[in-house]
mmCIF file of C-alpha atoms in Angstrom:
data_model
loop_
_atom_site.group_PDB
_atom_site.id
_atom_site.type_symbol
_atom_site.label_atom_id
_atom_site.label_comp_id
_atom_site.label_asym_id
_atom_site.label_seq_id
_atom_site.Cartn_x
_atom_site.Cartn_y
_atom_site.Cartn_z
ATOM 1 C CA UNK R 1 34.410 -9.848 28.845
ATOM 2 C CA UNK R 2 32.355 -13.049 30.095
ATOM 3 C CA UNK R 3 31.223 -12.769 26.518
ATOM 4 C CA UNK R 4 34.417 -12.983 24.866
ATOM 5 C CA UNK R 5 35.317 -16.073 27.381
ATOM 6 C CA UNK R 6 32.337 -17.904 26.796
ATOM 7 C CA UNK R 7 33.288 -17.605 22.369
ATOM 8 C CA UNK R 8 36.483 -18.155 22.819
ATOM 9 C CA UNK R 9 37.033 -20.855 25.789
ATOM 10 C CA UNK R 10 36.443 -23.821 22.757
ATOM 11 C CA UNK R 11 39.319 -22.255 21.243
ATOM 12 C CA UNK R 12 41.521 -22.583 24.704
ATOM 13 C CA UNK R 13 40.534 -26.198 25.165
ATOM 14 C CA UNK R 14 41.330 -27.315 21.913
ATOM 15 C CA UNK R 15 44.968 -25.528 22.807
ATOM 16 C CA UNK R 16 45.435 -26.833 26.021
ATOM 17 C CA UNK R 17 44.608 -30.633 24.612
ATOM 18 C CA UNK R 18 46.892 -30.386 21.349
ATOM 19 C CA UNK R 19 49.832 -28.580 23.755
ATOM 20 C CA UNK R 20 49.335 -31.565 25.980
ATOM 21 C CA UNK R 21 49.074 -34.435 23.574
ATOM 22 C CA UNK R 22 51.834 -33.127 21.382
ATOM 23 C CA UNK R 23 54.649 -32.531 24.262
ATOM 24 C CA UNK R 24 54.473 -35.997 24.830
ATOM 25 C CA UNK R 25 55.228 -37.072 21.246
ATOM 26 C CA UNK R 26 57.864 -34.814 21.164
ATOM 27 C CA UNK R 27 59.587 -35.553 24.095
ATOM 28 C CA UNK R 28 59.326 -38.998 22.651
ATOM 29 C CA UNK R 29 61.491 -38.497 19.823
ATOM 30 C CA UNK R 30 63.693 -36.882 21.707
ATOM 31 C CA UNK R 31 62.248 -33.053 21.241
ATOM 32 C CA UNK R 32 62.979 -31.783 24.299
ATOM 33 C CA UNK R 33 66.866 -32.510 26.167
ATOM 34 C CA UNK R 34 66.191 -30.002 28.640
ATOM 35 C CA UNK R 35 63.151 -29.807 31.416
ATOM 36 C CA UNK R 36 63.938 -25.397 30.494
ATOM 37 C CA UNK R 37 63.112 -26.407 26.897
ATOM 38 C CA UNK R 38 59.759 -27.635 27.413
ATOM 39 C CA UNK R 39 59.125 -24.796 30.029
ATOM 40 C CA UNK R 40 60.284 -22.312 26.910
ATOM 41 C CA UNK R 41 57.950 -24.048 24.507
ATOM 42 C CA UNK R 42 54.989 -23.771 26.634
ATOM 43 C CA UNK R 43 55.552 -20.150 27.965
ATOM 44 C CA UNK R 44 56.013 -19.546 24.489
ATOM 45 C CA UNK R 45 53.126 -20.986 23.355
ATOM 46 C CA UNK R 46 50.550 -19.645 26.333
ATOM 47 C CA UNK R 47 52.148 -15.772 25.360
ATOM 48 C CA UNK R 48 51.260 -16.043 21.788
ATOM 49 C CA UNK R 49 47.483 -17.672 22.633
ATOM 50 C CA UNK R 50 46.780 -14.865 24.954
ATOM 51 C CA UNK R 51 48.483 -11.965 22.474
ATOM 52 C CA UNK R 52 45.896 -13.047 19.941
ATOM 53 C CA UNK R 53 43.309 -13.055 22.050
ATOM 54 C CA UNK R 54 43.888 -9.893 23.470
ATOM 55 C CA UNK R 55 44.058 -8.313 20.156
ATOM 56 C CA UNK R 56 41.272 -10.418 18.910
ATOM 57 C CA UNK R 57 39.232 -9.087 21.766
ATOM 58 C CA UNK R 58 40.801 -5.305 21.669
ATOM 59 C CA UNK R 59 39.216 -4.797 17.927
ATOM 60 C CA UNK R 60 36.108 -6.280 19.070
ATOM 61 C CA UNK R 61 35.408 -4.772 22.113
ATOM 62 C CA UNK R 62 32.886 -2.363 21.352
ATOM 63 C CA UNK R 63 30.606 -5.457 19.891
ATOM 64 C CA UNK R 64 31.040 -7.300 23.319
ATOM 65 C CA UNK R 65 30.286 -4.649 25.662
ATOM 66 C CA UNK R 66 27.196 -3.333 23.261
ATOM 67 C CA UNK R 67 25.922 -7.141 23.392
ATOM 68 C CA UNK R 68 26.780 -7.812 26.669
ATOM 69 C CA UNK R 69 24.826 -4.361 28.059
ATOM 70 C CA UNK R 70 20.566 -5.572 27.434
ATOM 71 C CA UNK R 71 19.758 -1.854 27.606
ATOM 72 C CA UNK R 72 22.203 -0.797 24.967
ATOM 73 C CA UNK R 73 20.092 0.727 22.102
ATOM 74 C CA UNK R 74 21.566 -0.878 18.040
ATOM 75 C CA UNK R 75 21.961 2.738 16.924
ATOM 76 C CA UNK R 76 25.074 2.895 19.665
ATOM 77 C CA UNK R 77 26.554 0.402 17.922
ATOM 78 C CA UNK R 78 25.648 1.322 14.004
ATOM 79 C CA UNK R 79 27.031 4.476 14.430
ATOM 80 C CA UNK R 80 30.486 3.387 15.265
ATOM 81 C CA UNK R 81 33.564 1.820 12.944
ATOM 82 C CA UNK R 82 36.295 -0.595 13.898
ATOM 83 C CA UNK R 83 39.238 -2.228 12.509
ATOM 84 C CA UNK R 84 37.740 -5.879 12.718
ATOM 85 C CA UNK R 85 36.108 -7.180 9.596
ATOM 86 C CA UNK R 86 33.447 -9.560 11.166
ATOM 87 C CA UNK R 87 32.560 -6.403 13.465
ATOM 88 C CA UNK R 88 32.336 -4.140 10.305
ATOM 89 C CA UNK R 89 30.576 -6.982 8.641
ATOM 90 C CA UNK R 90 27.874 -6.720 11.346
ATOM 91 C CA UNK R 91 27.740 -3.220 11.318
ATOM 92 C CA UNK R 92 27.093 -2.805 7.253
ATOM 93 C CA UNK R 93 24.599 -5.553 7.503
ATOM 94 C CA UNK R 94 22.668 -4.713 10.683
ATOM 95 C CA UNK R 95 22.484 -0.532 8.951
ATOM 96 C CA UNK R 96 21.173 -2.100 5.784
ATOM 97 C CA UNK R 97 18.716 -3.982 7.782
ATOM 98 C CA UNK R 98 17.842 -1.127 10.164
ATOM 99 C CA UNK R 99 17.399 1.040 6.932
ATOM 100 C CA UNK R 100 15.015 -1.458 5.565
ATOM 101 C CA UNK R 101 12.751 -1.356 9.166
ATOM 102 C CA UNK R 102 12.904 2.341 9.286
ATOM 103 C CA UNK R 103 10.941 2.018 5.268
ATOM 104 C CA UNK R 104 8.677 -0.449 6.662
ATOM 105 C CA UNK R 105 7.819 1.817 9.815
ATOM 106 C CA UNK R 106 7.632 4.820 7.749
ATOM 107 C CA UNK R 107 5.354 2.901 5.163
ATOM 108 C CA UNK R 108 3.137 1.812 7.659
ATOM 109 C CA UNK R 109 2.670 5.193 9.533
ATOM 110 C CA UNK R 110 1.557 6.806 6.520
ATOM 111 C CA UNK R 111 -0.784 3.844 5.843
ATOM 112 C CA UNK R 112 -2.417 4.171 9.309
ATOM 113 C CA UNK R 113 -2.221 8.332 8.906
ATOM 114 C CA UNK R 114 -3.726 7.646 5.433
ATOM 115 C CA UNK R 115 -6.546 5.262 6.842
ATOM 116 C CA UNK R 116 -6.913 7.787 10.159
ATOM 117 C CA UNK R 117 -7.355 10.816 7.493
ATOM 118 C CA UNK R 118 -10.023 8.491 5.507
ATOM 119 C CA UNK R 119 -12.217 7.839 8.861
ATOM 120 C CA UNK R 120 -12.220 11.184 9.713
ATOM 121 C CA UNK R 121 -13.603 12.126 5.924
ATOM 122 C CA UNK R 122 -15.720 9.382 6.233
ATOM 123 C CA UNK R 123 -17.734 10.291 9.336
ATOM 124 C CA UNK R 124 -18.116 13.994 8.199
ATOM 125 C CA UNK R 125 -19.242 12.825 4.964
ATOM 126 C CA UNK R 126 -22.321 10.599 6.856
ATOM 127 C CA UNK R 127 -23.304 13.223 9.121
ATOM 128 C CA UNK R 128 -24.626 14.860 6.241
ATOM 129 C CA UNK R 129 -27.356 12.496 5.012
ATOM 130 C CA UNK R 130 -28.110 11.501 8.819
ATOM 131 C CA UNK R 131 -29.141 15.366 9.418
ATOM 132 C CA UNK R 132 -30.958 15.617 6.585
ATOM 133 C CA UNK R 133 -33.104 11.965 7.744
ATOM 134 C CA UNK R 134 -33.058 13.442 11.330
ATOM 135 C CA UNK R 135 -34.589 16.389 9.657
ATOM 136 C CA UNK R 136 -37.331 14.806 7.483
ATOM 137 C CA UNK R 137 -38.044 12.657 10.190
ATOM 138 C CA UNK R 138 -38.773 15.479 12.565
ATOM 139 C CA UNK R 139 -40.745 17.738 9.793
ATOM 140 C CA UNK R 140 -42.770 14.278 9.640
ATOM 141 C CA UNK R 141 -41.874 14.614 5.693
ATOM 142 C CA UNK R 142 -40.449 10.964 5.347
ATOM 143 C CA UNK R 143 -43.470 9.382 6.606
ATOM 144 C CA UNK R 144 -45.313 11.291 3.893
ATOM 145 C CA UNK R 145 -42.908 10.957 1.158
ATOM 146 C CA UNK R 146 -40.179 8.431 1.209
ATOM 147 C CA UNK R 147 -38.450 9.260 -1.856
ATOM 148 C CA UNK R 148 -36.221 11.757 0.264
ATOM 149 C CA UNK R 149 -35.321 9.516 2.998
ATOM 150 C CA UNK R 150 -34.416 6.845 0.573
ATOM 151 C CA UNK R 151 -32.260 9.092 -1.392
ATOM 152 C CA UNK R 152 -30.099 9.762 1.706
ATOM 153 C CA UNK R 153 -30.074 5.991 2.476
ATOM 154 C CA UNK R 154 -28.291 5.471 -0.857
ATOM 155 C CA UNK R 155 -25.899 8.182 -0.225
ATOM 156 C CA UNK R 156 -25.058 6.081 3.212
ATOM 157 C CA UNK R 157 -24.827 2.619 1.503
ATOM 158 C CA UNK R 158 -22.223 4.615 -0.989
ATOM 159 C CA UNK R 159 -20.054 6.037 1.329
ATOM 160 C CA UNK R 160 -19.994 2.533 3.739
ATOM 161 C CA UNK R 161 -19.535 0.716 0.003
ATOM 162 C CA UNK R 162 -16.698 3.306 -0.435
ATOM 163 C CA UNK R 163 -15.027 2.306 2.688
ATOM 164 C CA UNK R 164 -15.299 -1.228 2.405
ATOM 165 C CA UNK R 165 -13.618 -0.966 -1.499
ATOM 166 C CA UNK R 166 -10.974 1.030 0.267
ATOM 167 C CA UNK R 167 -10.452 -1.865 2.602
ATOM 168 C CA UNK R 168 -10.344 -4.537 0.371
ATOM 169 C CA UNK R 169 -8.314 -2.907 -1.761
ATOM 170 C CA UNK R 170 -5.071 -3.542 -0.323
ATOM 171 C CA UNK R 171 -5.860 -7.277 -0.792
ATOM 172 C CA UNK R 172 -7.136 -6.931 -3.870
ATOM 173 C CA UNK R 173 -5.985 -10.684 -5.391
ATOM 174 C CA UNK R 174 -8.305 -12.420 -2.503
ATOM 175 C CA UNK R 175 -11.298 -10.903 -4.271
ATOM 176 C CA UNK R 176 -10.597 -10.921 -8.231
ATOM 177 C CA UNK R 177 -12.722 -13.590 -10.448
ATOM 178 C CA UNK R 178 -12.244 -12.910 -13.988
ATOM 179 C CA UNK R 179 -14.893 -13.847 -16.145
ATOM 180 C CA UNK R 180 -16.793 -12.017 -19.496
ATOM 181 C CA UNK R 181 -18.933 -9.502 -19.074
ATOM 182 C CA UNK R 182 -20.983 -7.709 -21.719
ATOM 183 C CA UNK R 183 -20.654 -3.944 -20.810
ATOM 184 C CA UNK R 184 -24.142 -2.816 -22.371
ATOM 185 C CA UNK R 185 -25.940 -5.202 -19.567
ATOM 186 C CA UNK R 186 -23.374 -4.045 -16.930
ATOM 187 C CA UNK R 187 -23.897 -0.126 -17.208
ATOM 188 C CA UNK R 188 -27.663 -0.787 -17.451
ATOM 189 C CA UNK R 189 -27.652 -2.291 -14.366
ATOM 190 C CA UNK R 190 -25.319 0.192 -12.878
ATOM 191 C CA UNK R 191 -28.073 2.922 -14.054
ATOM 192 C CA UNK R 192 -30.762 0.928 -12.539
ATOM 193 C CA UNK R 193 -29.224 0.544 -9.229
ATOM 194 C CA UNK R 194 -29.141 4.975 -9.580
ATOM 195 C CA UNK R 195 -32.362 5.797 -10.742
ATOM 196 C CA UNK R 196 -33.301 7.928 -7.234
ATOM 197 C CA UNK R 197 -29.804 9.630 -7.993
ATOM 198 C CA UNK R 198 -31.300 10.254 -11.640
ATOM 199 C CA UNK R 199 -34.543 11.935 -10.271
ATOM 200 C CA UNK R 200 -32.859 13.300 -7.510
ATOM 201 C CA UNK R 201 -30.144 15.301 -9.392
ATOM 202 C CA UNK R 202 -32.677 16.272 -12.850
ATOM 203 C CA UNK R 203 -30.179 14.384 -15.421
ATOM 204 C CA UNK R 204 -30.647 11.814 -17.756
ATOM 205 C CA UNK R 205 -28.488 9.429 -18.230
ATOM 206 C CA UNK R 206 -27.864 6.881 -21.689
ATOM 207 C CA UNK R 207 -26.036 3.968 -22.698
ATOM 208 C CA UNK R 208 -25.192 3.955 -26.636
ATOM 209 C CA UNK R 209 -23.020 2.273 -28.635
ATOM 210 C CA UNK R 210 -22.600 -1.299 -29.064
ATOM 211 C CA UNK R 211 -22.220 -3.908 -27.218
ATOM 212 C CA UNK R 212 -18.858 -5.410 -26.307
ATOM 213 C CA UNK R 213 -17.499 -8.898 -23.989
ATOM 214 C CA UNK R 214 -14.397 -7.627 -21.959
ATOM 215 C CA UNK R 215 -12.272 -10.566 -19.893
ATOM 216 C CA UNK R 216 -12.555 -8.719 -16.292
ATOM 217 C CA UNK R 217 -14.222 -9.027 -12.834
ATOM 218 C CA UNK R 218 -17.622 -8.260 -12.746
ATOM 219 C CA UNK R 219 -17.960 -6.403 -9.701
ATOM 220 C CA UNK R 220 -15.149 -4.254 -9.465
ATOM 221 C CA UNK R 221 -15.766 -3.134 -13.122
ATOM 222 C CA UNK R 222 -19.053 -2.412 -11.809
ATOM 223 C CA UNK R 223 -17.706 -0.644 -9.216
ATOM 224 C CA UNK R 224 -15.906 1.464 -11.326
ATOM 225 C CA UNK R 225 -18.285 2.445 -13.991
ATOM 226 C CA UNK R 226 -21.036 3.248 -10.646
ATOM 227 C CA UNK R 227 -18.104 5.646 -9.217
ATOM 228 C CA UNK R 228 -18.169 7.122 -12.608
ATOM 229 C CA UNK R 229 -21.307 7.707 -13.526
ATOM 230 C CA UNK R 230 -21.906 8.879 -9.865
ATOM 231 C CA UNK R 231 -19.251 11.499 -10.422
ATOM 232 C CA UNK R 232 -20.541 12.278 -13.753
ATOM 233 C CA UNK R 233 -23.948 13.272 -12.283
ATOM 234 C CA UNK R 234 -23.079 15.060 -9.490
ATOM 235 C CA UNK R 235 -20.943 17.809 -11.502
ATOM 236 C CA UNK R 236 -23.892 18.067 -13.736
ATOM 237 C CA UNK R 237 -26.611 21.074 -14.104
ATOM 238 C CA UNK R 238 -30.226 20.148 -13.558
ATOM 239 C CA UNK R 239 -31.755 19.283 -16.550
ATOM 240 C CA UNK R 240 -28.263 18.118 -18.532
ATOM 241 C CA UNK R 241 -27.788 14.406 -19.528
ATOM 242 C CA UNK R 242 -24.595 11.855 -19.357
ATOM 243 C CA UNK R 243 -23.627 9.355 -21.694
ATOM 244 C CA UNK R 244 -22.405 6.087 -21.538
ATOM 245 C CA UNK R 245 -20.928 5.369 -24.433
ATOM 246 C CA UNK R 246 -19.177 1.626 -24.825
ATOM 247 C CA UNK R 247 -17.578 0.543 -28.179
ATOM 248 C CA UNK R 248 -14.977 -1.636 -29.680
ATOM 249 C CA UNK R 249 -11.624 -0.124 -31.473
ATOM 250 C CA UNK R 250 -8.804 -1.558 -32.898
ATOM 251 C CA UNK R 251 -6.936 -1.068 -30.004
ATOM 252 C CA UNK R 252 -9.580 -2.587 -27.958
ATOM 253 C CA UNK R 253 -12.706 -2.163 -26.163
ATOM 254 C CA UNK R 254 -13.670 1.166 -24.207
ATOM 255 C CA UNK R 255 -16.380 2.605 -22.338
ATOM 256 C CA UNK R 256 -16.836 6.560 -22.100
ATOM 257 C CA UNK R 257 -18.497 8.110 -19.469
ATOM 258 C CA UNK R 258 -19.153 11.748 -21.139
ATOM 259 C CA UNK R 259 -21.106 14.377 -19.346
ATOM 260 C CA UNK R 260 -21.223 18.078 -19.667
ATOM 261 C CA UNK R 261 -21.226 19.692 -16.495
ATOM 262 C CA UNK R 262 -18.655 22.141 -14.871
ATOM 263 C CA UNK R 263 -15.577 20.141 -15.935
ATOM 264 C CA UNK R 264 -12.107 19.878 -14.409
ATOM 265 C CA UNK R 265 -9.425 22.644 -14.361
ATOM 266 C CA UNK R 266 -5.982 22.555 -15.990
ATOM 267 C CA UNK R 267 -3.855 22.500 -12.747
ATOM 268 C CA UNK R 268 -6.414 20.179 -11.376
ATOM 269 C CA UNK R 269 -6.557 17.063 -13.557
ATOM 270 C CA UNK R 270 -3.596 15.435 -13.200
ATOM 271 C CA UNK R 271 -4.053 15.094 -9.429
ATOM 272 C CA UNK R 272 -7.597 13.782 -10.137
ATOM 273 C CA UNK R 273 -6.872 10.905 -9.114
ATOM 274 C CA UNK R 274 -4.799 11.089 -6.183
ATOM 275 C CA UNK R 275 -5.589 9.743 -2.592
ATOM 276 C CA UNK R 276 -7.990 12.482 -0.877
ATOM 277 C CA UNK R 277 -7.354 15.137 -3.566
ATOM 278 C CA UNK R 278 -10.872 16.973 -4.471
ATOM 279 C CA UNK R 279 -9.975 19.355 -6.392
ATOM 280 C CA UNK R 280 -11.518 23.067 -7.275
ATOM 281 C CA UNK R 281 -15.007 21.356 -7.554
ATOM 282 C CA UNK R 282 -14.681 19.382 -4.777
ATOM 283 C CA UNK R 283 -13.625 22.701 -2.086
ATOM 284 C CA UNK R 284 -16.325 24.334 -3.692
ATOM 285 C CA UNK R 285 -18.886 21.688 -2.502
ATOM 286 C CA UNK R 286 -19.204 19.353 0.215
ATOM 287 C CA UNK R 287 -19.740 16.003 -1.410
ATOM 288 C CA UNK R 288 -16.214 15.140 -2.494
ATOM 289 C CA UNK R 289 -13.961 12.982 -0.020
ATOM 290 C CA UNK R 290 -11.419 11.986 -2.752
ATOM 291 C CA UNK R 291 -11.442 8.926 -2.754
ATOM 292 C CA UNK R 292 -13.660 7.459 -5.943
ATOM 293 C CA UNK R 293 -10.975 8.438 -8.646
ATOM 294 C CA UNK R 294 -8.249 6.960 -6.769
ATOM 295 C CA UNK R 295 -10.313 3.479 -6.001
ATOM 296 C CA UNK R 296 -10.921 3.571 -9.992
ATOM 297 C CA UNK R 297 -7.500 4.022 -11.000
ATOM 298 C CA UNK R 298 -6.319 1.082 -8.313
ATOM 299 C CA UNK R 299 -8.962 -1.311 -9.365
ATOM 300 C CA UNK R 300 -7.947 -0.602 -13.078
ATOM 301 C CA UNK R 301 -4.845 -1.160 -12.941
ATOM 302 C CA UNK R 302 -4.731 -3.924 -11.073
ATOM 303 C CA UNK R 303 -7.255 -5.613 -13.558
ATOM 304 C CA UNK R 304 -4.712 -4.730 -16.929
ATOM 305 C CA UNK R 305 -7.054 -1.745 -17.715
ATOM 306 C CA UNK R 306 -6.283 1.885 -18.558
ATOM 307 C CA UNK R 307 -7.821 5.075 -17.869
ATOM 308 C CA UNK R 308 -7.935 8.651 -19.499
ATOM 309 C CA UNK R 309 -9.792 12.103 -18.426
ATOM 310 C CA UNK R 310 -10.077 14.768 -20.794
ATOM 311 C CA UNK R 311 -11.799 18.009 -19.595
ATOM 312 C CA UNK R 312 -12.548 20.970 -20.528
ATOM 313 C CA UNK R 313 -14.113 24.204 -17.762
ATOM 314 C CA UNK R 314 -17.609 25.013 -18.595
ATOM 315 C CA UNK R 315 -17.817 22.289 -21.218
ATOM 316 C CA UNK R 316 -17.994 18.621 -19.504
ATOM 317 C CA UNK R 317 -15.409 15.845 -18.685
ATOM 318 C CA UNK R 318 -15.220 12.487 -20.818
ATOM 319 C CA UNK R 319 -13.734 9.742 -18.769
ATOM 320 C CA UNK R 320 -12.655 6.364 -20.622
ATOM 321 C CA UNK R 321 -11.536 3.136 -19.506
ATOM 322 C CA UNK R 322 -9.968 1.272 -22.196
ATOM 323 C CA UNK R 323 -9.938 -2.660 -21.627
ATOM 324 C CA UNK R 324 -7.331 -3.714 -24.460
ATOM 325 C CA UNK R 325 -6.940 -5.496 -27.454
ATOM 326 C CA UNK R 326 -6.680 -9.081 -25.566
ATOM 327 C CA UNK R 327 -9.824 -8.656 -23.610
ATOM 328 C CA UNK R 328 -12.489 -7.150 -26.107
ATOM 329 C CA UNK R 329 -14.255 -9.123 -29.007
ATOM 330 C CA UNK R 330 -17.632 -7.984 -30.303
ATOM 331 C CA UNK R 331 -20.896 -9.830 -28.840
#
């Protein structure tokens, strides 16, 4: 009720000073003949202000107690329907605007469930490598022959790189510089930076083809081409090789990464590349956290580029990331 007074006493002022500067000018020309007349008009008058603003506060009561009450929780109010327009008004617009904060909570609980899920794949994922240096270390093999210590070293560096890329992700225009970049000299350098993976695994691994200038960023194209040569090697037999194969089509440029290891099963591949998913290959191992393909696809499309997986079981997986006919010219 205080409420209500406080809106409306501007509205009882302004009645009270044109009641009192108009009876004047009336009884001035004669308006009034009769003291009951004026007594009439402003009993008259006084009823009708206080009718409408009993029914004005009547159809709005439920508003005025919610806002007067600080406790009083906005679904009490939301829920509820009344015969006033403004009141309606506010109820429409404060449900579309509670519908829009209920999507932004529920978007950012699965974010922070998606990130908490991530950590928790991340950490078992390190403990691996970290046994097997607590291991070498121990057996007094490392100090011997570093070539195994190292090996787990870059499988720490990938999985910190992994997290970090999953970070920046989200902000992904704060970190973009487009510039042209000849694909031969970037997968070659990719390659170098795997050699110990190489050895480590028993496969070779080639670049062929020719060599082709794509408009992108540097080091997330990098990125992608390491997370799929990486992925190319580790589904791969001892002793079998992976191509990189780059080349220019009338559609555009494309690089291949072809291997022929276990491949990827029917009901698997389209979820390839889906937050977390590992797959049949990945259950059956312990060196999958799900999380490469989906980085891939994200960084590509955010840079204009496409990607396509073909697979068969048994025979090998050819993924290729095709760069388009606007950003490919022959070097």
């Amino acid at each position: 009720m205080r409420l209500f007074l406080r809106e409306h006493l501007g509205i009882v002022m302004l009645f009270v000073l044109v009641v009192g500067g108009l009876l004047p000018l009336y009884q001035g020309v004669g308006g009034f003949n009769t003291t009951g007349g004026m007594t009439y008009f402003l009993c008259l008058s006084g009823f009708l202000l206080v009718a409408t603003l009993t029914v004005r506060y009547f159809r709005r009561r439920r508003l005025y107690r919610w806002l007067g009450s600080p406790g009083r929780v906005l679904e009490e109010l939301l829920g509820q329907e009344s015969t006033d327009p403004l009141v309606n008004a506010f109820i429409q617009h404060g449900n579309a605007s509670y519908q829009r904060y209920l999507g932004l909570l529920t978007e950012q609980q699965a974010a922070t469930e998606q990130w908490r899920t991530h950590i928790v794949q991340w950490v078992h994922q390190m403990k691996t490598p970290l046994s097997v240096i607590r291991l070498l270390a121990q057996d007094g093999e490392g100090s011997r022959d570093p070539f195994p210590v190292l090996c787990e070293l870059d499988r720490l560096q990938r999985q910190l790189d992994l997290v970090l890329s999953l970070a920046r992700i989200e902000r992904f225009e704060n970190d973009l510089v487009t510039e042209q970049v000849h694909l031969s000299d970037l997968a070659r350098g990719v390659m170098q930076q795997n050699q110990r993976l190489f050895l480590q695994s028993e496969v070779s691994v080639a670049c062929t083809g020719e060599d082709v200038v794509v408009n992108t960023d540097r080091k997330w194209i990098g990125f992608v081409v390491d997370q799929l040569i990486h992925n190319a090697v580790k589904f791969s037999e001892p002793g079998s090789s992976v191509e990189v194969r780059i080349g220019a089509r009338p559609e555009g440029a494309q690089l291949s990464v072809i291997d022929t290891g276990c491949g990827i099963r029917p009901r698997d591949l389209p979820r390839v590349c889906d937050l977390y998913y590992t797959g049949s290959n990945g259950r059956a191992g312990s060196q999958s956290s799900g999380v490469g393909l989906y980085l891939v696809k994200q960084v590509l499309e955010r840079l204009g580029h496409s990607l396509q997986i073909t697979s068969a079981v048994d025979e090998g997986t050819t993924v290729t990331v095709r760069f388009g006919t606007s950003t490919a010219a022959a070097a």
